[in-house]
Amino acid sequence: MKNKMVAMILAGGRGSRLHELTEKVAKPAVYYGGKYRIIDFPLSNCANSDIKIVGVLTQYESVLLNAYASGAQRWGLDTDDAGVFVLPPREKLEGGLQVYRGTADAIAQNIDFLDQYEPEYVLILSGDHIYKMNYDLMLEYHQQRKADCSIAVYEVPIEEASRFGIMNTDLNGQIKEFEEKPEHPKSNLASMGIYIFNWKTLRKYLVDDMKKDTDHDFGKNIIPQMLDDGKRLFAYIYKGYWKDVGTLDSLWEANMDLIDNPDQINLNDDGWKIYTDDSNTPPQYVGDDGEIINSYVDQGCVIEGKVDHCVLCTGVKVGKGAVVKDAVILPHSVIGENAVVEKCIVGEKIKVAKGVHIGNSRAKKVTLYAKDVKGGETNA
Amino acid sequence: MRRTLGIMIFTHDSNKIEGIGDYVSASAVSFLGRYRAVDFGLSNMANSGIDSIQVFVKEKPKSLVEHLDSGRQYNMNTKRGGIRMYFAPEHYSSMTNYLTDVSTLYYNKIWIERENKDYVLITNSNMIFSFDFNKLLDKHKESKADITVMYKECNSANKQFINCDVVELNRQNGVKTITQNHGDKAKRNIMMGTCIMSKDIFLGMIDQAYHTSRLYWLRDILSDACEYLDVRGYKYDGYFASINSFKSYYDTSMELLDTRKRNQLLQDEWPVYTQTKDSAPTRYANGGKAVGSLVSNGCLIQGDVEHSIIGRKVNIGKNTVIKNSVIFPDVEIGDNVVIENAVVDKYSSIHKVKEIKGTDEQPFYVRRGDTI
């Protein structure tokens, strides 16, 4: 069956800078925004962009992610001509079982999967970014430029550019040079790790790369090789909200953007919904002594204390007299009575005992509480 | 429960919810912010392990058809079973007196006959409770009764459950008569519109009802059956409400803001399923806050919400105060508006009128889709 464009989401990384949050789940499965998992964003974008076939490449701690991603009905991708296909490394007749050695190798090991859909184009996505993007517009751009590969780029402040993979382009947007984390950046166009390739071209490069001793990485190997060969690579400038939530601080900030910068990232847009699992929980209840201000709160929460400038995920309970400020609380955690919780991320199903004080609103860095906080412990 | 067919029947004409009921069938009425009335009965059946449910629809099917969809949200969309909808006979559509539950069941009788089940469990879409029907089935089998009906003892029937059916029982819990509650007595056994019997008895009753009177409702034939069948009562002790009038709708909604009562109805291990809308979490901004309230997802709260129920995707403007009210989904309320003791129906928009005040006894009703 022929498909114009098939999407492949790279979801195998751990995201070690998220510390205990990714101890048992891969980064794409981390919660964000009260009810979502990060991978809901690329998957919803695919569904909204009318992409029918999505492969999800998993590797690190993939049990939960595999189960989650294979429920294609969550994103409306469960028709006969659509599907979400979970692709962890598998044993093959030749070569046995090999882990994915890099982003390019993960795709290369699934050439057979892609071939069966006879795609004209392949969209490579990363499973750990928060953004809303119409990939169909990017494909239009790619076709207009008659490109071999288009790379979505984001304009970052030039002083931060040395943290990213930077694209140096000519006036037409054609990429002349790619520099990974340059010390002296020549442009501020950072790669978002979103690529559209002509499948036939990419296929050749993947087969070649597999045989070589490289990092098997799109940014380090495939893109530079294509540039060397004089292929037509174009930068597609994306102007919307985009956040790589690779660290605890950036995860916290991206959550706070929902409160502080609601015009930048609106998750309640009927024209571009972000789909996720439904939790079958009742509406949130705010008690007679409870108070929620300036916050983003999901269903199933029971709030008997004070919540100020927080993102509360599904089913969080805040006890009487508790004060929760500048915090991101992941699903089903319980904040005990009279506890004080400030500027932190509280993990999933965590119990914070009565009367304790955790976190500090004046701290520069965000603290993660990934284990139950027992009485008597104070960490202010 | 695998041998039991679930039947969800519509409510009697005398139980119409004034106002709201002009737009949707009573079973599809929005309830507690994110649910519809029918979700409670369907979730009870699904959680009890019934895998095949027939929903009978009298009128205004649009909301219900959309809402039930494939039945997947109730875990019912499998090869082993599912939810199917059956409609009232079209030739009666202009003769509303003939549009009874019995005529609809009779008209669709073949579909009940074809179900390979031993028992039928009949419940009503306007009865709000959480209950494991296995207990009812066990009791029914144990007592060897022909029919077992659920009831709830009530000591304030002179004020509540008006127009609901009531049972009078003998000492062996046998049902002597079925009548209607006209509010003349405080102590009554309120029928919960829910009963269990063998499929054969049920089919026989529908036949008989149809040939006894074309205007009969199930309650009438159940009442007749007390004479010649062994009809017993099953006493239910949990939370129970019947939303069969505008007042009872409002009162039940307000009553469930009481956490103790709500926890009896909404239990973690007995979820109530409904259609997901994938709305984002609710955002509180610009000084907006909520107290003593149930707030659904997808809202933007910029005003004060007190002791109220807010449906999905409701926008509440700045300096606006909502008190003791039920706001249905998809409602827009502008800035500087005061709403007290009101029920605001879906898709309405309140901007120009700055004060809407009803009373506890007579809540104000804002009609569906109205701009005021």
PDB file of C-alpha atoms in Angstrom, chain A residues 111-207:
ATOM      1  CA  ILE A 111      14.090  -0.369   6.278  1.00  0.00           C
ATOM      2  CA  ASP A 112      11.913  -3.425   5.727  1.00  0.00           C
ATOM      3  CA  PHE A 113       9.126  -1.824   7.770  1.00  0.00           C
ATOM      4  CA  LEU A 114       9.260   1.364   5.726  1.00  0.00           C
ATOM      5  CA  ASP A 115       9.515  -0.429   2.386  1.00  0.00           C
ATOM      6  CA  GLN A 116       6.194  -2.172   2.858  1.00  0.00           C
ATOM      7  CA  TYR A 117       4.422   1.224   2.818  1.00  0.00           C
ATOM      8  CA  GLU A 118       6.295   2.405  -0.289  1.00  0.00           C
ATOM      9  CA  PRO A 119       6.577   5.954   1.009  1.00  0.00           C
ATOM     10  CA  GLU A 120       7.741   8.777  -1.184  1.00  0.00           C
ATOM     11  CA  TYR A 121       8.912  10.700   1.870  1.00  0.00           C
ATOM     12  CA  VAL A 122       9.930   9.776   5.381  1.00  0.00           C
ATOM     13  CA  LEU A 123       9.473  12.162   8.291  1.00  0.00           C
ATOM     14  CA  ILE A 124      11.933  11.661  11.137  1.00  0.00           C
ATOM     15  CA  LEU A 125      10.777  13.024  14.482  1.00  0.00           C
ATOM     16  CA  SER A 126      12.072  13.065  17.976  1.00  0.00           C
ATOM     17  CA  GLY A 127       9.826  11.865  20.777  1.00  0.00           C
ATOM     18  CA  ASP A 128      10.868  14.403  23.365  1.00  0.00           C
ATOM     19  CA  HIS A 129       9.818  17.871  22.257  1.00  0.00           C
ATOM     20  CA  ILE A 130       6.811  19.996  23.160  1.00  0.00           C
ATOM     21  CA  TYR A 131       5.438  21.769  20.091  1.00  0.00           C
ATOM     22  CA  LYS A 132       2.519  21.903  17.682  1.00  0.00           C
ATOM     23  CA  MET A 133       3.530  21.638  14.058  1.00  0.00           C
ATOM     24  CA  ASN A 134       1.790  20.934  10.782  1.00  0.00           C
ATOM     25  CA  TYR A 135       4.154  18.554   9.011  1.00  0.00           C
ATOM     26  CA  ASP A 136       2.058  18.855   5.870  1.00  0.00           C
ATOM     27  CA  LEU A 137       3.209  22.468   5.444  1.00  0.00           C
ATOM     28  CA  MET A 138       6.786  21.335   5.850  1.00  0.00           C
ATOM     29  CA  LEU A 139       6.248  18.695   3.183  1.00  0.00           C
ATOM     30  CA  GLU A 140       4.853  21.351   0.846  1.00  0.00           C
ATOM     31  CA  TYR A 141       8.025  23.393   1.417  1.00  0.00           C
ATOM     32  CA  HIS A 142      10.150  20.309   0.804  1.00  0.00           C
ATOM     33  CA  GLN A 143       8.373  19.590  -2.491  1.00  0.00           C
ATOM     34  CA  GLN A 144       8.539  23.199  -3.674  1.00  0.00           C
ATOM     35  CA  ARG A 145      12.315  23.296  -3.116  1.00  0.00           C
ATOM     36  CA  LYS A 146      12.739  19.917  -4.802  1.00  0.00           C
ATOM     37  CA  ALA A 147      14.876  19.093  -1.805  1.00  0.00           C
ATOM     38  CA  ASP A 148      16.492  15.782  -0.924  1.00  0.00           C
ATOM     39  CA  CYS A 149      16.112  16.609   2.714  1.00  0.00           C
ATOM     40  CA  SER A 150      14.418  19.385   4.690  1.00  0.00           C
ATOM     41  CA  ILE A 151      15.336  20.105   8.267  1.00  0.00           C
ATOM     42  CA  ALA A 152      13.053  22.056  10.592  1.00  0.00           C
ATOM     43  CA  VAL A 153      14.979  24.813  12.357  1.00  0.00           C
ATOM     44  CA  TYR A 154      14.185  27.132  15.188  1.00  0.00           C
ATOM     45  CA  GLU A 155      15.603  30.596  15.630  1.00  0.00           C
ATOM     46  CA  VAL A 156      17.396  30.603  18.968  1.00  0.00           C
ATOM     47  CA  PRO A 157      19.093  33.617  20.595  1.00  0.00           C
ATOM     48  CA  ILE A 158      22.561  33.798  19.055  1.00  0.00           C
ATOM     49  CA  GLU A 159      24.226  33.692  22.483  1.00  0.00           C
ATOM     50  CA  GLU A 160      22.661  30.274  23.080  1.00  0.00           C
ATOM     51  CA  ALA A 161      23.362  28.958  19.588  1.00  0.00           C
ATOM     52  CA  SER A 162      26.497  27.119  20.622  1.00  0.00           C
ATOM     53  CA  ARG A 163      24.333  24.613  22.551  1.00  0.00           C
ATOM     54  CA  PHE A 164      22.629  23.431  19.354  1.00  0.00           C
ATOM     55  CA  GLY A 165      23.292  21.895  15.985  1.00  0.00           C
ATOM     56  CA  ILE A 166      23.394  24.993  13.775  1.00  0.00           C
ATOM     57  CA  MET A 167      22.479  25.251  10.078  1.00  0.00           C
ATOM     58  CA  ASN A 168      24.249  27.794   7.930  1.00  0.00           C
ATOM     59  CA  THR A 169      22.080  28.585   4.914  1.00  0.00           C
ATOM     60  CA  ASP A 170      22.104  30.767   1.843  1.00  0.00           C
ATOM     61  CA  LEU A 171      19.392  33.335   1.097  1.00  0.00           C
ATOM     62  CA  ASN A 172      17.102  30.655  -0.341  1.00  0.00           C
ATOM     63  CA  GLY A 173      17.269  28.583   2.780  1.00  0.00           C
ATOM     64  CA  GLN A 174      19.554  25.979   1.252  1.00  0.00           C
ATOM     65  CA  ILE A 175      21.851  24.514   3.866  1.00  0.00           C
ATOM     66  CA  LYS A 176      25.502  25.034   3.071  1.00  0.00           C
ATOM     67  CA  GLU A 177      27.032  23.872   6.297  1.00  0.00           C
ATOM     68  CA  PHE A 178      26.005  22.057   9.456  1.00  0.00           C
ATOM     69  CA  GLU A 179      27.886  22.649  12.702  1.00  0.00           C
ATOM     70  CA  GLU A 180      27.229  20.626  15.838  1.00  0.00           C
ATOM     71  CA  LYS A 181      27.480  22.886  18.910  1.00  0.00           C
ATOM     72  CA  PRO A 182      29.806  25.451  17.271  1.00  0.00           C
ATOM     73  CA  GLU A 183      31.969  27.592  19.519  1.00  0.00           C
ATOM     74  CA  HIS A 184      31.473  30.605  17.243  1.00  0.00           C
ATOM     75  CA  PRO A 185      28.063  30.137  15.605  1.00  0.00           C
ATOM     76  CA  LYS A 186      27.543  31.801  12.237  1.00  0.00           C
ATOM     77  CA  SER A 187      23.773  31.596  12.377  1.00  0.00           C
ATOM     78  CA  ASN A 188      21.006  31.092  14.929  1.00  0.00           C
ATOM     79  CA  LEU A 189      19.085  28.401  13.055  1.00  0.00           C
ATOM     80  CA  ALA A 190      19.044  25.411  15.395  1.00  0.00           C
ATOM     81  CA  SER A 191      18.079  21.977  14.134  1.00  0.00           C
ATOM     82  CA  MET A 192      14.893  20.684  15.772  1.00  0.00           C
ATOM     83  CA  GLY A 193      15.750  17.099  14.906  1.00  0.00           C
ATOM     84  CA  ILE A 194      12.806  17.009  12.484  1.00  0.00           C
ATOM     85  CA  TYR A 195      13.718  15.831   8.985  1.00  0.00           C
ATOM     86  CA  ILE A 196      11.845  15.071   5.800  1.00  0.00           C
ATOM     87  CA  PHE A 197      13.810  12.854   3.427  1.00  0.00           C
ATOM     88  CA  ASN A 198      13.043  11.468   0.023  1.00  0.00           C
ATOM     89  CA  TRP A 199      12.888   7.832   1.010  1.00  0.00           C
ATOM     90  CA  LYS A 200      14.838   6.479  -1.940  1.00  0.00           C
ATOM     91  CA  THR A 201      17.729   8.842  -1.212  1.00  0.00           C
ATOM     92  CA  LEU A 202      17.725   8.260   2.523  1.00  0.00           C
ATOM     93  CA  ARG A 203      17.544   4.526   2.028  1.00  0.00           C
ATOM     94  CA  LYS A 204      20.816   4.538   0.103  1.00  0.00           C
ATOM     95  CA  TYR A 205      22.559   6.640   2.736  1.00  0.00           C
ATOM     96  CA  LEU A 206      21.318   4.401   5.538  1.00  0.00           C
ATOM     97  CA  VAL A 207      22.510   1.239   3.828  1.00  0.00           C
TER      98      VAL A 207
END
